[in-house]
Amino acid sequence: MSLTIAAVEKQYREKVILKDISLTFEQGKIYGLLGRNGAGKSTLLNIINNRSFASKGQVVLDGKLVTENEAQLTQLYLMSEDNLFPPQLKIKKLFKLTEGFYGDFDWDLANKMAEDFELDLKQKFRKLSTGYRSITKLIMALAVPCDYVFLDEPVLGLDANHRELFYDYLLDTYETRVRTFIISTHLIEEITNLLEEVIILDRGKVIRTDSVEELLSEGKVITGPREEVLNFIQGKKVIGEENLGKSMTAYVNSPVSKELPENIEVAPLSLQDYFVHLTNRKRGH
Amino acid sequence: MSLTIAAVEKQYREKVILKDISLTFEQGKIYGLLGRNGAGKSTLLNIINNRSFASKGQVVLDGKLVTENEAQLTQLYLMSEDNLFPPQLKIKKLFKLTEGFYGDFDWDLANKMAEDFELDLKQKFRKLSTGYRSITKLIMALAVPCDYVFLDEPVLGLDANHRELFYDYLLDTYETRVRTFIISTHLIEEITNLLEEVIILDRGKVIRTDSVEELLSEGKVITGPREEVLNFIQGKKVIGEENLGKSMTAYVNSPVSKELPENIEVAPLSLQDYFVHLTNRKRGH
């Protein structure tokens, strides 16, 4: 089973929102879909999950178009800000509705999560705070039987303890029943350890896809006297730089030899900092 | 000028949401109001800003009750998830409406922020993504002339670059025109440097108020062999502990002498970790 996005484009009036997006999601991996506010992440997720139409291109699951096959759609689950259910329902009823639509529901997991997050299943969804709305939707996303689960800003409004608890549940459930997760979040630092692959979207285009391991091994922070740093980074891919007096910090995305000039310091670049510099609109490069 | 919350309580049916909250906000400081999901932060902010009524107690600004004085209310600004304006309006119109209500509006700042955040002022508010809704509301919160500005989850949905940009703007505008900010956020790590004072709310009660400096100087992570750690932490305020085989990590909130037993290691505790352990409901203590 595989999910392929083939040359997807989206235009709205004159505006190009997504340009020529081609991606393949393999089964049994955890992907991070990273992008700035307005990069087109939510639009892409909506198209993959048939909630919005592509202007061009296709989404193919297991050889069939998701736009034309109801059966394919029940293999995909999108947790996002838009709720397709009636918000006046009680949470337990929402879970039952979800079970009905997807044909199965992990009630053991859902009840355990509700207890750990102190979510009262008798409450009405629309009476919940932002944090508890996210929690309710996260429980549904982990309890459905789908092979592809898309999480758009999963921890919106969650406190630090609850975020940690969710990451633990995600890894647990992934180990128990391997499936594909595609997570879009602005809290990159916190989920770096969960991700295997990263897709970076910027202004409607995919600008980088790679394994987290690869990205982390290439990203480096280089600090030292300005002249020496400029000399050292020649020929390297520089994604950002900062100057402070006579010293300079460069963010590069290239291998670096182990033998360093005396005044140059090299430190690893975190995924969040890598992303920030790569997508910074005011960078010199 | 000072703002005092005197013995405020809030009950909803049988449920006690806030218990005996007394606080004073001094002029010209940046406060962090920290609490778990459901701790009562938003309820408290709504009461202070006269959007909800206290069951008991009072909110007094400059000697006058905010519930009875319209003039007092225009000194307070609450940026929160609830919008008191019509969402079909264009952003520029929203700014004008806000200017009309508060009597002044920093258009230079607002226009500069809109440019830096790439917010199109001709867009309608309700067409915006979560991130850009937050950005719109943040601009209004910094542009109004109020002496007390409350920010409830200011960076909800903002990407890492935009969060950094906002923190920079907050400090800039605070230095240019000193006023009081009260910030409630779940992203504690990122704002630690901005805060001067911290108020921790847990299950409707204030469990700690102190300067960030004080909290950071007292919080410690103590690691070592279980028996020796237990011995070392005797008489200290322990807010959390973790066991791993024969070794143990304790989170304490007490001064620690500089002369340490051989096998004991002491590291500083970040504000976020301090908060997480202090409010963790599954802790041993």
XYZ file of C-alpha atoms in Angstrom:
570
model
C 0.000 0.000 0.000
C 1.303 3.445 -0.856
C -0.005 6.966 -1.130
C 1.183 9.147 -3.973
C 0.630 12.822 -4.617
C 1.273 13.410 -8.320
C 1.931 16.920 -9.632
C -0.747 18.539 -7.495
C -1.442 22.217 -8.070
C -3.937 24.553 -6.460
C -4.976 27.943 -7.696
C -7.527 30.231 -6.107
C -8.523 33.049 -8.437
C -5.167 34.485 -9.579
C -3.242 33.097 -6.648
C -1.108 29.949 -6.895
C -1.322 28.201 -3.512
C 0.377 24.909 -4.364
C 2.828 24.379 -7.229
C 3.635 20.995 -8.685
C 3.641 18.935 -5.499
C 4.801 15.341 -5.926
C 5.315 13.143 -2.905
C 5.124 9.498 -1.904
C 4.204 8.444 1.596
C 5.460 4.983 2.445
C 3.597 2.731 4.834
C 4.792 2.611 8.425
C 6.688 5.858 8.764
C 6.220 9.062 10.714
C 6.540 12.139 8.524
C 6.822 15.756 9.517
C 5.212 18.238 7.127
C 6.817 21.544 8.025
C 6.071 24.982 6.672
C 5.650 28.616 7.623
C 2.230 30.176 8.269
C 0.613 30.392 4.844
C 2.980 27.915 3.128
C 0.050 25.788 1.939
C 0.238 22.869 4.412
C -3.446 22.817 5.319
C -4.496 23.187 1.681
C -2.320 20.206 0.743
C -3.714 18.097 3.590
C -7.261 19.005 2.569
C -6.596 17.962 -1.027
C -5.013 14.641 -0.023
C -8.037 13.915 2.152
C -10.524 14.918 -0.533
C -11.880 17.864 1.408
C -10.742 20.266 -1.279
C -10.074 19.804 -4.991
C -6.743 20.130 -6.733
C -6.669 22.425 -9.773
C -4.344 19.876 -11.392
C -2.759 16.556 -10.439
C -3.891 13.494 -8.542
C -3.855 11.725 -5.214
C -3.517 7.985 -5.631
C -3.915 5.400 -2.875
C -3.115 1.816 -3.739
C -3.484 2.522 -7.446
C -6.855 4.260 -7.144
C -7.786 7.933 -7.147
C -9.048 9.058 -3.745
C -11.433 11.468 -5.462
C -13.328 8.592 -7.020
C -13.241 5.882 -4.376
C -15.141 6.057 -1.110
C -13.304 2.930 0.094
C -9.943 4.674 -0.290
C -11.142 7.606 1.771
C -11.880 5.461 4.827
C -8.173 4.565 4.846
C -7.250 8.210 5.387
C -7.943 10.256 8.508
C -7.330 13.975 8.823
C -7.341 15.677 12.197
C -7.506 19.391 11.529
C -9.018 22.597 12.703
C -12.107 22.136 10.565
C -14.534 19.766 12.184
C -16.787 17.747 9.919
C -19.038 16.747 12.787
C -21.859 18.580 14.606
C -20.188 20.432 17.522
C -23.229 20.235 19.775
C -22.750 16.488 20.185
C -21.366 14.925 23.335
C -17.865 13.520 22.950
C -18.884 9.899 23.416
C -21.458 10.313 20.663
C -18.748 11.781 18.414
C -16.639 8.707 19.021
C -19.590 6.468 18.070
C -20.224 8.466 14.909
C -16.558 8.084 13.997
C -16.703 4.341 14.678
C -19.701 4.081 12.371
C -17.975 5.906 9.541
C -14.613 4.152 9.707
C -15.978 0.730 10.646
C -13.929 0.325 13.797
C -12.705 2.296 16.812
C -10.195 1.455 19.543
C -12.408 2.059 22.581
C -9.789 0.746 25.017
C -7.291 3.306 23.821
C -9.889 6.092 23.696
C -11.100 5.456 27.245
C -7.572 5.227 28.602
C -6.567 8.468 26.884
C -9.705 10.249 28.097
C -8.842 9.214 31.644
C -5.195 10.276 31.408
C -6.078 13.636 29.833
C -8.996 14.087 32.284
C -11.470 14.528 29.448
C -15.110 14.069 30.462
C -16.806 12.102 27.644
C -20.214 13.430 28.652
C -19.277 16.999 27.756
C -20.428 18.648 24.571
C -17.655 19.287 22.064
C -18.461 22.952 21.533
C -18.230 23.685 25.265
C -14.570 22.642 25.319
C -11.531 24.929 25.410
C -9.081 24.936 22.474
C -6.799 22.530 24.344
C -9.555 20.025 25.105
C -10.905 20.249 21.559
C -7.457 19.222 20.350
C -7.373 16.391 22.902
C -10.764 15.074 21.727
C -9.652 15.132 18.105
C -6.324 13.480 18.923
C -8.107 10.602 20.633
C -10.267 10.048 17.554
C -7.229 10.221 15.264
C -5.419 7.506 17.217
C -8.505 5.305 17.694
C -9.620 5.047 14.047
C -8.459 2.007 12.027
C -6.995 4.059 9.142
C -3.602 3.318 7.615
C -2.787 6.978 7.007
C -3.358 9.477 9.767
C -2.759 13.172 9.110
C -2.416 15.477 12.099
C -2.615 19.205 11.355
C -1.376 21.143 14.404
C -2.110 18.269 16.782
C -1.042 20.012 19.999
C -2.748 23.384 19.445
C -3.577 24.760 22.890
C -2.156 21.793 24.821
C -0.121 22.469 27.948
C 3.441 21.152 28.233
C 2.427 18.084 30.294
C -0.346 17.170 27.872
C 1.947 17.584 24.875
C 4.410 15.163 26.457
C 1.585 12.731 27.220
C 0.366 12.890 23.621
C 3.836 12.238 22.172
C 4.083 9.182 24.440
C 0.699 7.897 23.256
C 1.600 8.473 19.630
C 4.759 6.381 19.914
C 2.962 3.671 21.911
C 0.132 3.311 19.437
C 2.550 3.434 16.504
C 4.541 0.555 17.990
C 1.414 -1.467 18.728
C -0.118 -0.958 15.301
C 2.232 0.362 12.656
C 0.676 2.893 10.298
C 1.701 6.106 8.611
C 1.513 9.404 10.424
C 1.948 12.754 8.701
C 2.312 15.487 11.300
C 2.189 19.180 10.551
C 3.252 21.338 13.489
C 4.946 24.587 14.402
C 6.493 23.043 17.532
C 9.345 21.404 15.676
C 11.789 21.169 18.564
C 9.449 18.932 20.530
C 8.687 16.410 17.800
C 12.104 16.046 16.211
C 12.630 12.750 18.048
C 9.338 11.320 16.771
C 9.918 12.024 13.093
C 11.657 9.798 10.579
C 11.156 11.853 7.435
C 10.672 15.550 6.859
C 8.954 17.429 4.053
C 9.496 21.176 3.996
C 6.942 23.264 2.161
C 7.626 26.924 1.425
C 5.361 29.292 -0.478
C 3.474 26.406 -2.032
C 6.498 24.385 -3.121
C 8.305 21.401 -1.655
C 11.807 22.719 -1.032
C 13.244 19.740 0.826
C 12.403 16.110 1.579
C 14.819 13.993 3.543
C 15.244 11.788 6.568
C 15.628 13.597 9.875
C 18.897 11.749 10.365
C 20.274 13.154 7.127
C 19.107 16.704 7.863
C 20.539 16.652 11.366
C 23.853 15.264 10.179
C 24.258 18.002 7.567
C 23.052 21.052 9.475
C 25.817 22.929 11.261
C 26.274 26.180 13.134
C 29.659 27.740 12.388
C 30.977 30.522 14.602
C 34.196 32.509 14.593
C 35.867 35.695 13.353
C 34.028 37.013 10.313
C 36.854 36.692 7.792
C 37.701 33.160 8.879
C 34.087 32.009 8.848
C 33.587 33.460 5.341
C 36.676 31.601 4.245
C 35.593 28.349 5.873
C 32.070 28.316 4.391
C 33.229 28.848 0.812
C 31.597 26.249 -1.406
C 29.199 25.169 1.373
C 25.425 25.577 1.242
C 24.754 28.540 3.539
C 21.133 28.840 4.692
C 21.561 31.775 7.033
C 24.046 34.037 8.731
C 24.245 36.497 11.587
C 26.881 39.096 12.257
C 27.807 40.426 15.671
C 30.646 42.918 15.662
C 33.662 41.207 14.134
C 32.358 37.713 14.684
C 29.926 35.804 12.556
C 27.620 32.811 12.785
C 26.783 30.886 9.629
C 24.160 28.155 9.320
C 25.208 25.648 6.712
C 23.780 22.542 5.211
C 26.888 20.701 4.088
C 29.336 18.165 5.459
C 32.202 19.711 7.391
C 35.652 18.178 7.759
C 36.669 17.166 11.264
C 39.867 19.149 11.170
C 38.848 22.704 11.939
C 40.807 25.957 11.709
C 41.828 27.162 15.163
C 39.232 29.922 15.653
C 36.257 28.174 14.101
C 33.644 26.426 16.210
C 31.111 23.988 14.800
C 27.932 22.910 16.594
C 24.992 20.809 15.384
C 21.946 22.648 14.036
C 18.581 21.557 15.473
C 15.754 20.712 13.092
C 13.807 23.773 14.271
C 16.744 26.117 13.670
C 17.431 24.435 10.343
C 13.837 25.093 9.345
C 13.810 28.662 10.670
C 16.885 29.640 8.683
C 15.890 27.763 5.549
C 12.509 29.504 5.398
C 13.467 32.901 6.774
C 12.324 35.527 4.292
C 14.797 38.137 5.387
C 17.884 36.040 4.966
C 20.713 37.375 2.841
C 20.741 34.354 0.541
C -1.890 53.059 39.035
C -2.363 49.468 40.124
C -4.641 46.569 39.377
C -5.832 44.398 42.217
C -7.759 41.156 42.174
C -9.324 40.727 45.608
C -10.573 37.296 46.757
C -12.137 36.434 43.413
C -14.122 33.217 43.214
C -16.042 31.666 40.359
C -18.558 28.877 40.584
C -20.467 27.392 37.719
C -23.358 25.231 38.936
C -21.725 22.926 41.498
C -18.241 23.366 40.113
C -15.682 25.694 41.696
C -13.573 27.111 38.870
C -11.617 29.770 40.758
C -10.945 29.755 44.499
C -9.996 32.852 46.454
C -7.707 34.514 43.923
C -5.882 37.582 45.207
C -3.237 39.227 43.081
C -1.744 42.639 42.443
C -0.346 43.619 39.086
C 2.173 46.416 39.319
C 2.629 48.932 36.533
C 5.456 48.346 34.077
C 6.120 44.648 34.479
C 5.743 41.597 32.265
C 3.915 38.787 34.041
C 3.506 35.180 33.001
C 0.217 33.557 34.007
C 0.929 29.847 33.776
C -1.446 26.943 34.235
C -2.426 23.548 32.876
C -5.327 23.093 30.450
C -8.443 23.711 32.533
C -6.649 25.455 35.424
C -8.934 28.485 35.120
C -6.598 30.968 33.371
C -9.059 32.093 30.712
C -11.882 32.404 33.251
C -9.693 34.607 35.427
C -8.691 36.785 32.470
C -12.324 37.135 31.441
C -13.312 38.221 34.941
C -10.486 40.784 35.198
C -11.577 42.227 31.848
C -15.241 42.306 32.786
C -16.260 39.748 30.167
C -17.479 37.368 32.837
C -18.704 37.922 36.391
C -17.025 36.726 39.549
C -19.252 34.811 41.988
C -17.398 36.632 44.789
C -14.609 39.182 45.055
C -13.587 42.267 43.141
C -11.306 43.641 40.486
C -10.076 47.108 41.344
C -8.172 49.428 39.010
C -6.868 52.645 40.457
C -9.282 52.421 43.370
C -12.363 51.811 41.237
C -14.267 48.621 40.427
C -13.864 47.639 36.781
C -17.418 46.272 36.810
C -18.826 49.723 37.430
C -16.559 52.023 35.462
C -16.454 52.165 31.693
C -13.402 54.426 31.881
C -11.456 51.776 33.764
C -12.264 49.184 31.129
C -10.624 51.181 28.352
C -7.368 50.874 30.304
C -7.497 47.081 29.991
C -7.083 45.097 26.793
C -7.597 41.343 26.508
C -6.408 39.457 23.467
C -8.048 36.050 23.623
C -9.660 33.380 21.559
C -13.080 34.962 21.846
C -13.456 37.819 19.432
C -15.775 40.610 20.403
C -15.797 42.022 16.881
C -17.698 41.008 13.715
C -15.440 38.459 11.913
C -16.671 39.410 8.432
C -14.899 42.778 8.679
C -11.690 43.528 6.836
C -8.652 43.807 9.071
C -8.087 47.512 8.463
C -11.694 48.159 9.469
C -11.138 46.137 12.649
C -8.181 48.330 13.490
C -10.318 51.466 12.970
C -13.069 50.047 15.179
C -10.486 49.344 17.887
C -9.082 52.869 17.561
C -12.592 54.262 18.010
C -13.226 52.258 21.160
C -9.882 52.841 22.890
C -9.451 56.423 21.689
C -6.050 55.874 20.083
C -4.150 53.357 17.965
C -0.486 53.124 16.979
C -0.874 52.972 13.190
C 2.861 53.175 12.572
C 3.452 50.076 14.653
C 0.426 48.273 13.182
C 1.482 48.934 9.592
C 5.072 47.913 10.268
C 3.977 44.682 11.962
C 1.530 43.876 9.152
C 4.360 44.279 6.657
C 6.824 42.148 8.629
C 4.257 39.388 9.241
C 3.039 39.638 5.624
C -0.534 40.263 6.721
C -2.762 41.745 4.022
C -4.952 44.370 5.731
C -7.581 44.101 2.997
C -8.401 40.503 3.927
C -11.476 39.601 5.919
C -10.733 38.349 9.428
C -12.797 35.194 9.141
C -10.939 34.083 6.022
C -7.664 33.933 7.931
C -5.893 30.807 9.233
C -5.433 30.314 12.989
C -1.910 31.704 12.761
C -2.937 34.856 10.929
C -5.897 35.395 13.244
C -3.442 35.406 16.138
C -1.184 37.822 14.253
C -4.096 40.229 13.624
C -5.070 40.149 17.281
C -1.480 40.617 18.445
C -1.119 43.739 16.313
C -4.267 45.199 17.887
C -3.053 44.292 21.390
C 0.239 46.133 20.889
C -1.286 49.124 19.092
C -3.965 50.052 21.654
C -3.114 52.734 24.244
C -4.068 50.594 27.283
C -1.904 50.382 30.391
C -2.705 46.721 31.010
C -2.532 44.277 28.127
C -3.542 40.662 28.674
C -2.455 38.093 26.088
C -4.164 34.703 26.309
C -2.215 32.212 24.161
C -0.688 34.951 22.005
C 1.266 32.668 19.650
C -1.444 30.082 18.948
C -0.777 28.723 15.458
C 2.276 30.911 14.817
C 5.300 29.346 13.127
C 8.705 29.477 14.821
C 9.910 32.493 12.816
C 6.730 34.444 13.538
C 6.899 33.596 17.242
C 10.440 34.979 17.376
C 9.333 38.098 15.481
C 6.466 38.654 17.910
C 8.698 38.307 20.996
C 11.022 40.921 19.446
C 8.105 43.293 18.829
C 6.797 42.795 22.352
C 10.127 43.768 23.915
C 10.558 46.711 21.530
C 7.128 48.159 22.212
C 7.537 47.550 25.944
C 10.785 49.514 25.947
C 9.283 52.340 23.881
C 6.147 52.658 25.985
C 6.269 50.907 29.340
C 3.022 49.208 30.327
C 1.975 45.993 32.015
C 1.722 42.772 30.074
C 0.135 39.618 31.463
C 0.903 36.685 29.198
C -0.733 33.297 29.453
C 0.950 30.658 27.300
C 1.757 26.972 27.094
C 5.071 27.672 25.360
C 6.910 28.498 28.550
C 10.422 27.705 27.370
C 10.258 30.367 24.688
C 9.034 33.239 26.837
C 11.075 32.659 29.983
C 13.463 35.440 28.984
C 10.633 37.921 28.503
C 8.986 37.427 31.883
C 9.788 39.221 35.108
C 7.127 37.711 37.367
C 5.285 34.400 37.281
C 1.882 33.423 38.626
C 1.119 29.709 38.613
C -2.524 28.702 38.683
C -3.485 25.089 39.360
C -7.016 23.727 39.611
C -8.430 27.193 40.221
C -5.931 28.243 42.877
C -2.792 30.376 42.807
C -0.091 27.975 43.968
C 2.940 30.175 43.365
C 3.783 33.803 42.630
C 7.391 34.883 42.386
C 9.971 36.569 40.214
C 11.406 34.444 37.428
C 14.847 35.114 38.844
C 13.843 33.641 42.191
C 12.184 30.578 40.659
C 15.133 29.868 38.405
C 17.601 30.257 41.245
C 15.736 27.772 43.428
C 14.795 25.122 40.894
C 17.328 22.288 40.643
C 17.616 18.894 38.986
C 19.429 16.443 41.231
C 20.743 13.178 39.781
C 22.677 10.295 41.278
C 22.352 6.858 42.916
C 18.906 6.463 44.442
C 19.966 6.130 48.097
C 22.308 9.079 47.914
C 19.775 11.321 46.172
C 17.126 10.442 48.773
C 19.592 11.332 51.461
C 20.589 14.589 49.797
C 17.052 15.855 49.252
C 15.952 15.343 52.852
C 14.332 18.522 54.111
C 14.209 20.023 50.635
C 11.004 20.837 48.747
C 10.719 18.037 46.194
C 8.340 18.774 43.308
C 8.967 15.658 41.257
C 11.093 12.576 40.913
C 11.935 9.931 38.359
C 13.566 6.573 38.920
C 15.628 4.717 36.369
C 17.120 1.461 37.636
C 19.268 2.283 40.629
C 19.617 5.928 39.805
C 17.194 8.713 40.513
C 16.423 12.240 39.407
C 14.730 14.615 41.828
C 13.354 18.044 40.983
C 13.634 20.338 43.963
C 12.694 23.847 44.800
C 15.183 24.727 47.515
C 18.631 26.222 47.826
C 21.415 23.675 47.523
C 24.842 24.004 49.114
C 27.783 24.323 46.749
C 29.654 21.426 48.323
C 28.094 18.336 46.830
C 28.492 14.668 47.741
C 30.718 12.890 45.219
C 28.053 11.042 43.229
C 25.433 13.784 43.156
C 25.006 16.055 40.167
C 23.022 19.293 40.269
C 21.756 21.150 37.204
C 19.452 24.161 36.875
C 15.750 23.511 36.302
C 14.157 25.470 33.453
C 10.923 27.379 34.105
C 9.015 25.000 31.831
C 10.318 21.908 33.649
C 9.677 23.577 36.976
C 6.091 24.173 35.931
C 5.640 20.681 34.458
C 6.761 18.972 37.657
C 4.958 21.329 39.996
C 1.632 20.764 38.239
C 2.044 17.129 37.233
C -0.954 15.230 38.553
C 0.771 11.866 38.637
C 3.716 12.882 40.738
C 4.544 10.895 43.869
C 4.164 13.854 46.190
